[in-house]
Tab-separated table of C-alpha atoms and ligand atoms in Angstrom:
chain	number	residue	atom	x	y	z
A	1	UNK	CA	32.508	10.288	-41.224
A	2	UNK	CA	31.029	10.534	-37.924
A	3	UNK	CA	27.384	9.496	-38.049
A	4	UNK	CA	25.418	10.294	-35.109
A	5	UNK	CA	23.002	7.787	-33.999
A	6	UNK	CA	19.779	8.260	-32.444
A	7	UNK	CA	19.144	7.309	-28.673
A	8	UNK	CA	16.151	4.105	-29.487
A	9	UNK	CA	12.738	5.043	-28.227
A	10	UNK	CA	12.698	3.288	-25.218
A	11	UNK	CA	8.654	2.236	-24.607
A	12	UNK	CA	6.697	4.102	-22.179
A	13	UNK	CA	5.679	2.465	-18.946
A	14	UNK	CA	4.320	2.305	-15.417
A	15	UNK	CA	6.230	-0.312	-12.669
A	16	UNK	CA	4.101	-1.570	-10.451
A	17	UNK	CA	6.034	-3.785	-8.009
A	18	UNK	CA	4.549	-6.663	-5.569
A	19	UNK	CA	1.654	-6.762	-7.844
A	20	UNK	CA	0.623	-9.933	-6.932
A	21	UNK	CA	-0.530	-8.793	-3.389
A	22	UNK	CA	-3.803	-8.015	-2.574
A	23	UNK	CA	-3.561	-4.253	-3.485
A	24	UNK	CA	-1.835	-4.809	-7.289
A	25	UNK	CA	-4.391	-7.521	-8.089
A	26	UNK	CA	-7.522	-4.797	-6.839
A	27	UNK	CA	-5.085	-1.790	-8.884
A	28	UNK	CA	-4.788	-4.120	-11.900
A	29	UNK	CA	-8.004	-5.417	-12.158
A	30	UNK	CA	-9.633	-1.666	-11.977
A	31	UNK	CA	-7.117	-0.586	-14.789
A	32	UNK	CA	-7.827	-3.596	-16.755
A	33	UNK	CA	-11.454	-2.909	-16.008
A	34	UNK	CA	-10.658	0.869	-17.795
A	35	UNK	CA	-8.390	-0.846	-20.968
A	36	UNK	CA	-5.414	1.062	-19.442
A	37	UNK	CA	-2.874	-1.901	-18.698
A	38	UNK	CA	-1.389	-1.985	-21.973
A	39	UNK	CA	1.377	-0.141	-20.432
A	40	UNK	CA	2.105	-1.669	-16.989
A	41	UNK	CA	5.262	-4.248	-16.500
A	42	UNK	CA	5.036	-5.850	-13.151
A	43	UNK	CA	7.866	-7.146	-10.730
A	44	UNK	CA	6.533	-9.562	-8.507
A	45	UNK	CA	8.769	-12.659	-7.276
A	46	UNK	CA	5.970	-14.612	-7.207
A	47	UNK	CA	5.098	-13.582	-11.195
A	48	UNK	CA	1.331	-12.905	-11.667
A	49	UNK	CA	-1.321	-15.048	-11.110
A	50	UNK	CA	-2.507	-16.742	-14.473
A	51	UNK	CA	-6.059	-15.143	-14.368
A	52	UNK	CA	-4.072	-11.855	-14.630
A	53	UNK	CA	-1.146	-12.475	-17.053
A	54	UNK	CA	-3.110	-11.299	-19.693
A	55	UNK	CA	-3.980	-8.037	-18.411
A	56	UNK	CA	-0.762	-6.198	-18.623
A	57	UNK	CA	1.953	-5.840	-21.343
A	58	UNK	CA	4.348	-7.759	-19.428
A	59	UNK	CA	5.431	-10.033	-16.225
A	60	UNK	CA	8.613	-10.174	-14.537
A	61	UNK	CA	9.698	-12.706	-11.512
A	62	UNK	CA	11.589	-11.191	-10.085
A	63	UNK	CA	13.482	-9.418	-6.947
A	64	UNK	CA	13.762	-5.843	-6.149
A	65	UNK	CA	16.988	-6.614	-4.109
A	66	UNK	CA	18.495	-7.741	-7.495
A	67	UNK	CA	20.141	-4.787	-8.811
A	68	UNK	CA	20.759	-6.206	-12.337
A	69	UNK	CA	17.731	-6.797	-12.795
A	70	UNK	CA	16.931	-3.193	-11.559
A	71	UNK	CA	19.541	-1.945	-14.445
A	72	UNK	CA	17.853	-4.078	-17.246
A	73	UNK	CA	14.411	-2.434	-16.546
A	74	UNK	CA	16.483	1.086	-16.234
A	75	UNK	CA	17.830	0.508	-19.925
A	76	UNK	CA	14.739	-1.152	-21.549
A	77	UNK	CA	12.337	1.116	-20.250
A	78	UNK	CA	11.254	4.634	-19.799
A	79	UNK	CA	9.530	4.527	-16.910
A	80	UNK	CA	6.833	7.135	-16.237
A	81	UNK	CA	5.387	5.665	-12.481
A	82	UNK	CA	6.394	3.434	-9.976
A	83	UNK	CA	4.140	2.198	-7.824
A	84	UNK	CA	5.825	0.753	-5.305
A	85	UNK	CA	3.751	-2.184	-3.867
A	86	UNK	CA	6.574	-4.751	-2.491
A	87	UNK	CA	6.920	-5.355	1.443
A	88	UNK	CA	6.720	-7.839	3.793
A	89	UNK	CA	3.759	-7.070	6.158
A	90	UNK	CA	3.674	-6.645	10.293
A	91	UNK	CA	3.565	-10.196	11.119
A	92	UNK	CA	5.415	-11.901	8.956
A	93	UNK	CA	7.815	-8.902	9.462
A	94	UNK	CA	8.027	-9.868	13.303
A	95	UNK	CA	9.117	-13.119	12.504
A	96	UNK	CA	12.483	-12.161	10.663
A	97	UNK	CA	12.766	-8.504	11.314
A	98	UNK	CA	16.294	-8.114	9.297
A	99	UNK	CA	14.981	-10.221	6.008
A	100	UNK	CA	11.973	-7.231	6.552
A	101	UNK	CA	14.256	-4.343	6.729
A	102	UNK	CA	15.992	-6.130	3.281
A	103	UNK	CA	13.017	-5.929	2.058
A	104	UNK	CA	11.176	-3.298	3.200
A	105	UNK	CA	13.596	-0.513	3.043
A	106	UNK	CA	16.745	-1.632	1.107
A	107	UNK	CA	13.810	-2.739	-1.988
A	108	UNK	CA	12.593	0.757	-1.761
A	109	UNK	CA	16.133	2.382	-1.700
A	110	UNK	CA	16.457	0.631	-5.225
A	111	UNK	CA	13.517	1.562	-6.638
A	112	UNK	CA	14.192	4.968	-5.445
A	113	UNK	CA	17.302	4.871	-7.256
A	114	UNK	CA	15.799	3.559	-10.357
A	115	UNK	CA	13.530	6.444	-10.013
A	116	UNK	CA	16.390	8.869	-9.768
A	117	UNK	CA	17.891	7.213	-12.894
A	118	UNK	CA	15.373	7.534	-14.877
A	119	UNK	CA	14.168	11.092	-13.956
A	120	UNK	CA	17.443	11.957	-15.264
A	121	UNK	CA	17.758	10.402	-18.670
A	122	UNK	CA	14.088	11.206	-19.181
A	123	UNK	CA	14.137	14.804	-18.273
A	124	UNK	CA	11.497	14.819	-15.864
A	125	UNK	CA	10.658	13.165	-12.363
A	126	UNK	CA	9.419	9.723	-11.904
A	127	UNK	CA	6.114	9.832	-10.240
A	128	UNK	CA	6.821	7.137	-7.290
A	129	UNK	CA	3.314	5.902	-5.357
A	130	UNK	CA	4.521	4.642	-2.350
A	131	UNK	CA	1.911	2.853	0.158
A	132	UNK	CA	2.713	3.156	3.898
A	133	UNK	CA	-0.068	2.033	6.813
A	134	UNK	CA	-1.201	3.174	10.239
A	135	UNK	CA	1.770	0.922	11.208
A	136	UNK	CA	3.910	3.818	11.337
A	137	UNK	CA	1.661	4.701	14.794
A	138	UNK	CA	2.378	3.909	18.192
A	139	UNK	CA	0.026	4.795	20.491
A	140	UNK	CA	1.515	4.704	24.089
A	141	UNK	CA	-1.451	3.360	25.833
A	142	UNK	CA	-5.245	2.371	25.656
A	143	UNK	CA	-6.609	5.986	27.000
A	144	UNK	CA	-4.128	7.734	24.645
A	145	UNK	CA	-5.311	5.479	22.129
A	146	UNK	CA	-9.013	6.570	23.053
A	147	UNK	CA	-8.977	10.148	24.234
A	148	UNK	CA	-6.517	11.139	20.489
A	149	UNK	CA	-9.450	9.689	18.566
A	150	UNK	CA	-8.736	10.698	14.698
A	151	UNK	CA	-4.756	11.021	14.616
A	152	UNK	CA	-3.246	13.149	12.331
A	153	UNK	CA	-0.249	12.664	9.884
A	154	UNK	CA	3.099	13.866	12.069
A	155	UNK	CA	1.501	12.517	15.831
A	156	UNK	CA	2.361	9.403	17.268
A	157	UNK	CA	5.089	8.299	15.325
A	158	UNK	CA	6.685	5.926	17.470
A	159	UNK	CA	5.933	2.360	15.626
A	160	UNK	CA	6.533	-1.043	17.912
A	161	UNK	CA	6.756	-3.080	14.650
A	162	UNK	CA	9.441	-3.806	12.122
A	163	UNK	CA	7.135	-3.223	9.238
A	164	UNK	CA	5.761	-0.025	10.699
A	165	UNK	CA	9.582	1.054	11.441
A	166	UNK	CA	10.667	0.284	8.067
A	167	UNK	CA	6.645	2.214	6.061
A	168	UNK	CA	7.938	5.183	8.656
A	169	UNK	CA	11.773	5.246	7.385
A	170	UNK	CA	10.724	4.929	4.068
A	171	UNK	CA	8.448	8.036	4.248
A	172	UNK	CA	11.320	9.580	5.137
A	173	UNK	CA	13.603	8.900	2.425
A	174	UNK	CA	10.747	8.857	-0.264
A	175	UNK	CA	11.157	12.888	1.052
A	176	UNK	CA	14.576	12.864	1.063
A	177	UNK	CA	15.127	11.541	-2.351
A	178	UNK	CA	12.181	13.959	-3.783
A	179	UNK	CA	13.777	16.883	-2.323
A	180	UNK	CA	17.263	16.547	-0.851
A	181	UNK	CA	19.244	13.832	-2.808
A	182	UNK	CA	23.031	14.440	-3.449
A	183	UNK	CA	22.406	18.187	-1.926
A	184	UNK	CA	25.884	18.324	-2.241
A	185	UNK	CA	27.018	17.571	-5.145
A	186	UNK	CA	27.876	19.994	-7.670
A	187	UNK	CA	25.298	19.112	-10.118
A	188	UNK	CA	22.151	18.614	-8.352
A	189	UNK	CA	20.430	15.914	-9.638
A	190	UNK	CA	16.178	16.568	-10.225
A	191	UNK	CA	14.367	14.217	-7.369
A	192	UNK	CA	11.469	11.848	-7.247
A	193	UNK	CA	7.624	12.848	-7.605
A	194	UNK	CA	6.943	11.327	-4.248
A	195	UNK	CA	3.649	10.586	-3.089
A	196	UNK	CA	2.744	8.487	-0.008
A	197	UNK	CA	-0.825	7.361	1.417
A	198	UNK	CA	-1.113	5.921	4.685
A	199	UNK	CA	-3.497	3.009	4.221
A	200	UNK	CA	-5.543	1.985	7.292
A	201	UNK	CA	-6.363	-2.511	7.449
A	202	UNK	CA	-7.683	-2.774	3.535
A	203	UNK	CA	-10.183	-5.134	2.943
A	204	UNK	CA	-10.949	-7.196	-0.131
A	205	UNK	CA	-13.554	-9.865	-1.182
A	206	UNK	CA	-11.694	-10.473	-3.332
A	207	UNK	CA	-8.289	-11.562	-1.808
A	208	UNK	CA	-7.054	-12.540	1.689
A	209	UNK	CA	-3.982	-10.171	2.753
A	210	UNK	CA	-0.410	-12.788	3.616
A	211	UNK	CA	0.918	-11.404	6.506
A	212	UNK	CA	-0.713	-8.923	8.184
A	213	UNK	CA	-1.968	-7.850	11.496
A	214	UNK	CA	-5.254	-6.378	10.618
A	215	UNK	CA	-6.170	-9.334	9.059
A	216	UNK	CA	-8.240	-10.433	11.426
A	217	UNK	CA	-11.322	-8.535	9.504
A	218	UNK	CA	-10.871	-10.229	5.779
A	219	UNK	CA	-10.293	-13.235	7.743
A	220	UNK	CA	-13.199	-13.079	9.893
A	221	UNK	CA	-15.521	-12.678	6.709
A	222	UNK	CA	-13.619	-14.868	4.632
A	223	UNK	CA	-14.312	-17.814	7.156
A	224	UNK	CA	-17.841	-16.871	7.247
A	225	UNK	CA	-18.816	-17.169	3.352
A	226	UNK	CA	-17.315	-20.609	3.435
A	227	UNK	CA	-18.595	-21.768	6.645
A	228	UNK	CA	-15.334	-22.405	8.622
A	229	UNK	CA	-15.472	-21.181	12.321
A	230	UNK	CA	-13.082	-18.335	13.298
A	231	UNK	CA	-11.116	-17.842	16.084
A	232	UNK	CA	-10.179	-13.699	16.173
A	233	UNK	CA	-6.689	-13.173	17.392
A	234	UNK	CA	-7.297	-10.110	18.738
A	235	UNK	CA	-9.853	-9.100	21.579
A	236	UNK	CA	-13.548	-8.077	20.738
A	237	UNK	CA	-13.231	-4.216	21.662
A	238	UNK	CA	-9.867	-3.741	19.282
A	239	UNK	CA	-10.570	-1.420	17.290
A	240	UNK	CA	-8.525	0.574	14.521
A	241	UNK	CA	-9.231	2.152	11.002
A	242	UNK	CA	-10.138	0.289	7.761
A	243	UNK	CA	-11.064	1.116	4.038
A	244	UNK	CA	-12.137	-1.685	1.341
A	245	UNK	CA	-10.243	-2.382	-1.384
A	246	UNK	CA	-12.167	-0.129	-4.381
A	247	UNK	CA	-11.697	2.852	-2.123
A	248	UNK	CA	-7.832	1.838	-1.315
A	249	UNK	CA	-7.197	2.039	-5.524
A	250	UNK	CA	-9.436	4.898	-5.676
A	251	UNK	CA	-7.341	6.899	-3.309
A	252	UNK	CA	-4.243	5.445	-5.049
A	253	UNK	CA	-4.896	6.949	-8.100
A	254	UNK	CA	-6.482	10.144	-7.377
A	255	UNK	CA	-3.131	10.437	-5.941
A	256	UNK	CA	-1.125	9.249	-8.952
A	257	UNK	CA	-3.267	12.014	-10.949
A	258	UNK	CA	-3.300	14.855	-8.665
A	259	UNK	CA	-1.344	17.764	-9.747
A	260	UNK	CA	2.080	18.623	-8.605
A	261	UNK	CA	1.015	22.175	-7.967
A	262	UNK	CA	-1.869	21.075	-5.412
A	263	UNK	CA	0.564	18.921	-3.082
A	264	UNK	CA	1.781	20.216	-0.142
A	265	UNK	CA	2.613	17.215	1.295
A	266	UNK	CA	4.621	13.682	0.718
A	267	UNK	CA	2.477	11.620	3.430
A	268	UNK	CA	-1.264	11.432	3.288
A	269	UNK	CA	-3.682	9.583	5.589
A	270	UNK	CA	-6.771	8.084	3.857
A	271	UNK	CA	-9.599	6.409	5.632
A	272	UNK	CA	-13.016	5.122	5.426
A	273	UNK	CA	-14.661	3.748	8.885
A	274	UNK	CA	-13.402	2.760	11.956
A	275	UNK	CA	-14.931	-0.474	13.571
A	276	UNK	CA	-14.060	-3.010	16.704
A	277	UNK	CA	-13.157	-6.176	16.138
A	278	UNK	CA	-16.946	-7.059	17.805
A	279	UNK	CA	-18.645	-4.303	15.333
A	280	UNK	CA	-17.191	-6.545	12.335
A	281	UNK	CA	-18.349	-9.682	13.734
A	282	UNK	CA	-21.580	-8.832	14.272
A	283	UNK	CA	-21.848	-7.404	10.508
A	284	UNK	CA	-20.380	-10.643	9.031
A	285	UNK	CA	-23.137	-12.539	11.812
A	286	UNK	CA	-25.950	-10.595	10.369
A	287	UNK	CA	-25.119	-11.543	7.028
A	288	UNK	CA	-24.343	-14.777	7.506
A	289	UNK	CA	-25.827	-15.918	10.470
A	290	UNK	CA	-24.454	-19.195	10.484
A	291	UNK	CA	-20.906	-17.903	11.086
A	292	UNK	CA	-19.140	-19.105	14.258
A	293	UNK	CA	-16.808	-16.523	15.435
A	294	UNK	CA	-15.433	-16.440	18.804
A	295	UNK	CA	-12.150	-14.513	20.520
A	296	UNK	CA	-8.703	-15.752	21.415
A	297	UNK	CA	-6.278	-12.996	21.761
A	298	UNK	CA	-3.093	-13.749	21.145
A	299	UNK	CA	-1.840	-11.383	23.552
A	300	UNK	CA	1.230	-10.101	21.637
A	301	UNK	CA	-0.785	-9.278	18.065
A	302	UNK	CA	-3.457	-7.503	20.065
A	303	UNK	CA	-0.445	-5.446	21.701
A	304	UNK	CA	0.178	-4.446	18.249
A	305	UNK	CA	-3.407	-3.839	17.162
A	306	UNK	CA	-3.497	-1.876	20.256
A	307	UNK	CA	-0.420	0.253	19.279
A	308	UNK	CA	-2.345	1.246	16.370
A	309	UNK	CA	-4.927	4.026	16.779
A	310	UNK	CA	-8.471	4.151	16.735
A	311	UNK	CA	-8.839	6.182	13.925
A	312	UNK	CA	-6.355	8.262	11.519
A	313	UNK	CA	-7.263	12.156	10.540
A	314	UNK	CA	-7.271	12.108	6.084
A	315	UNK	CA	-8.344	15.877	6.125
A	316	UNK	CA	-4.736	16.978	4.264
A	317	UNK	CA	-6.131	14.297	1.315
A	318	UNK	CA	-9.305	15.720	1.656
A	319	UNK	CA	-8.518	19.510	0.945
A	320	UNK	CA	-5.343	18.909	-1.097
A	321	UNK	CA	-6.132	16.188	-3.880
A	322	UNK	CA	-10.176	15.849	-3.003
A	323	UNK	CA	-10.381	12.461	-1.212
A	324	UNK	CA	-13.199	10.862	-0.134
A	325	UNK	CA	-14.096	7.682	0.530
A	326	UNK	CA	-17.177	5.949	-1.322
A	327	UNK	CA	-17.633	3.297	1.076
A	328	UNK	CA	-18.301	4.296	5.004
A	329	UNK	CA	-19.419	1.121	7.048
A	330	UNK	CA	-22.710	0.600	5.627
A	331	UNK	CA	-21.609	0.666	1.990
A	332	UNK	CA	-18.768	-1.138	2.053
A	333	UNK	CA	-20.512	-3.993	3.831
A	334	UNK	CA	-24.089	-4.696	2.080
A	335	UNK	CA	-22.937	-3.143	-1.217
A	336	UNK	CA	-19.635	-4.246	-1.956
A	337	UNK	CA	-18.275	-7.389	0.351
A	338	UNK	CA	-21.431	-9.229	1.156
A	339	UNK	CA	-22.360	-9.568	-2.039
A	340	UNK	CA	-18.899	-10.092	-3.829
A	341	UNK	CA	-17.827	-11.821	-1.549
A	342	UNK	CA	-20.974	-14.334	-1.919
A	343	UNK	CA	-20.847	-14.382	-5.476
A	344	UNK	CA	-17.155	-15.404	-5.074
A	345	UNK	CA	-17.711	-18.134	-3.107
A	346	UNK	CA	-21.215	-19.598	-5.192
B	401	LIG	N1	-2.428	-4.311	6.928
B	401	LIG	C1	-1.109	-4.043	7.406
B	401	LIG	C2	-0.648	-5.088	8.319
B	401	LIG	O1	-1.486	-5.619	9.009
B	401	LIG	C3	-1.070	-2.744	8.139
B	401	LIG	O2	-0.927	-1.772	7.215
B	401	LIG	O3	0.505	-5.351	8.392
């Protein structure tokens, strides 16, 4: 007799890769916060940190170049939404441009896959969150940097970095594998739920970003609160867009949530304020007025700082999925990383 057996119920949950960067520990500790992390497995190599184990149903060290492991978490799981946190950031990018492209794009290309995968033996897309950065900007020079002011989401895409090469390619195939994957194949196969935000420099006070060029900010306050002196690596009048870290997962998961029907786009810019290097200083100064910060460009991570523009246009976000940020300059500064970031530090 033939007996037909049931497929097992494969348990429900979200991915959320590189979670031990800055960004997953701010996105777990807000869903903790809510009591919704019973259903998020993280891929980090570096694990979790220990303070966060407990938080979610389940760590995995782990690589997203290794495609058995990719295939294990294909067969054990049904996975609902990836979010897609893994890369290697500008600087340390510069430093071994081909281990970044690995990374950066071949990672994504598997989870992409995974995604695919799963959309099929589920029956419905993966919803794939996918941050990219103002990286994926080149401004050609200092007056073009000045007179384009607020850039929007297709201008200036020529990026001088590795990491802003690789955010920008991956846009593109986050598109291509939402809407044109296999075209030719007889069966088409159904695509990704693709969503992309363009983060500007986050900052935490929390965490200090590994890696990155707009770093200089978290660094510069960061220093302050413990009363180290800082040298800035990039010249007092650089100036580019940033957003603090509750408004970076807020935009994150009004974009998870927004529906399908509303989104006209893959890529979205978000923002919150857009300060110099100088304007930062003198906030951290006037809250701690001890600090000792002084400036010594190092010419070739101000050139990319430079390449980056002033200030990034989020109006698609706006009118499409309702963003807006709840920190501008003032906020984010004497309501949220002052005083966390004193707190942190007692
Ligand atoms: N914060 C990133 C970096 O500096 C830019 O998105 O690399």
């Amino acid at each position: 007799m033939f007996i037909r057996r049931r497929a097992p119920l494969r348990e429900k949950i979200t991915l959320i890769t590189g979670a031990n960067g800055e960004v997953g520990h701010g996105l777990i500790q807000h869903l903790a916060a809510a009591n919704d992390t019973s259903d998020v497995v993280v891929l980090d190599l570096r694990g979790l940190d220990e303070s966060m184990r407990g938080k979610v149903n389940r760590v995995i060290v782990g690589d997203i170049l290794d495609n058995e492991l990719i295939n294990l978490l294909l067969n054990e799981y049904e996975i609902e939404t990836i979010v897609h946190l893994a890369a290697l950031l500008s600087t340390h990018s510069e430093f071994n441009p081909e281990t970044a492209h690995r990374v950066n794009v071949q990672g994504t290309i598997n989870l992409l896959k995974l995604a695919i995968e799963q959309g099929k033996s589920r029956g419905s897309p993966v919803k794939f969150i996918f941050p990219s950065s103002i990286a994926v900007y080149g401004m050609p020079d200092a007056e073009t940097k000045q007179s384009a002011g607020a850039v929007k989401e297709e201008q200036y895409l020529y990026p001088i970095t590795m990491y802003g090469c690789n955010k920008l390619y991956c846009e593109h195939l986050g598109r291509y594998y939402a809407q044109y994957y296999q075209q030719l194949s007889a069966t088409r196969t159904l695509g990704v739920d693709f969503r992309c935000l363009r983060f500007p420099g986050l900052i935490s006070a929390q965490t200090m970003p590994t890696g990155g060029t707009s770093d200089f900010a978290p660094e510069m306050l960061h220093a302050a609160v413990q009363g180290k002196p800082y040298a800035s690596f990039v010249s007092e009048d650089s100036q580019i867009p940033f957003m603090v870290m509750p408004d970076a997962i807020k935009s994150l998961l009004m974009l998870v949530d927004a529906p399908q029907s509303q989104l006209k786009h893959y890529v979205y810019n978000v923002t919150s304020f857009s300060l110099s290097a100088r304007q930062i200083a003198d906030r951290v100064q006037a809250s701690f007025p001890s600090a000792q910060i002084t400036f010594e460009p190092d010419l070739a991570r101000q050139a990319i700082v430079e390449s980056w523009p002033l200030d990034v246009d989020d109006a698609a976000a706006r009118q499409e999925w309702g963003w807006s940020p709840e920190y501008d300059a003032d906020r984010a500064f004497n309501e949220y990383l002052i005083p966390t970031i004193t707190h942190l530090y007692r």
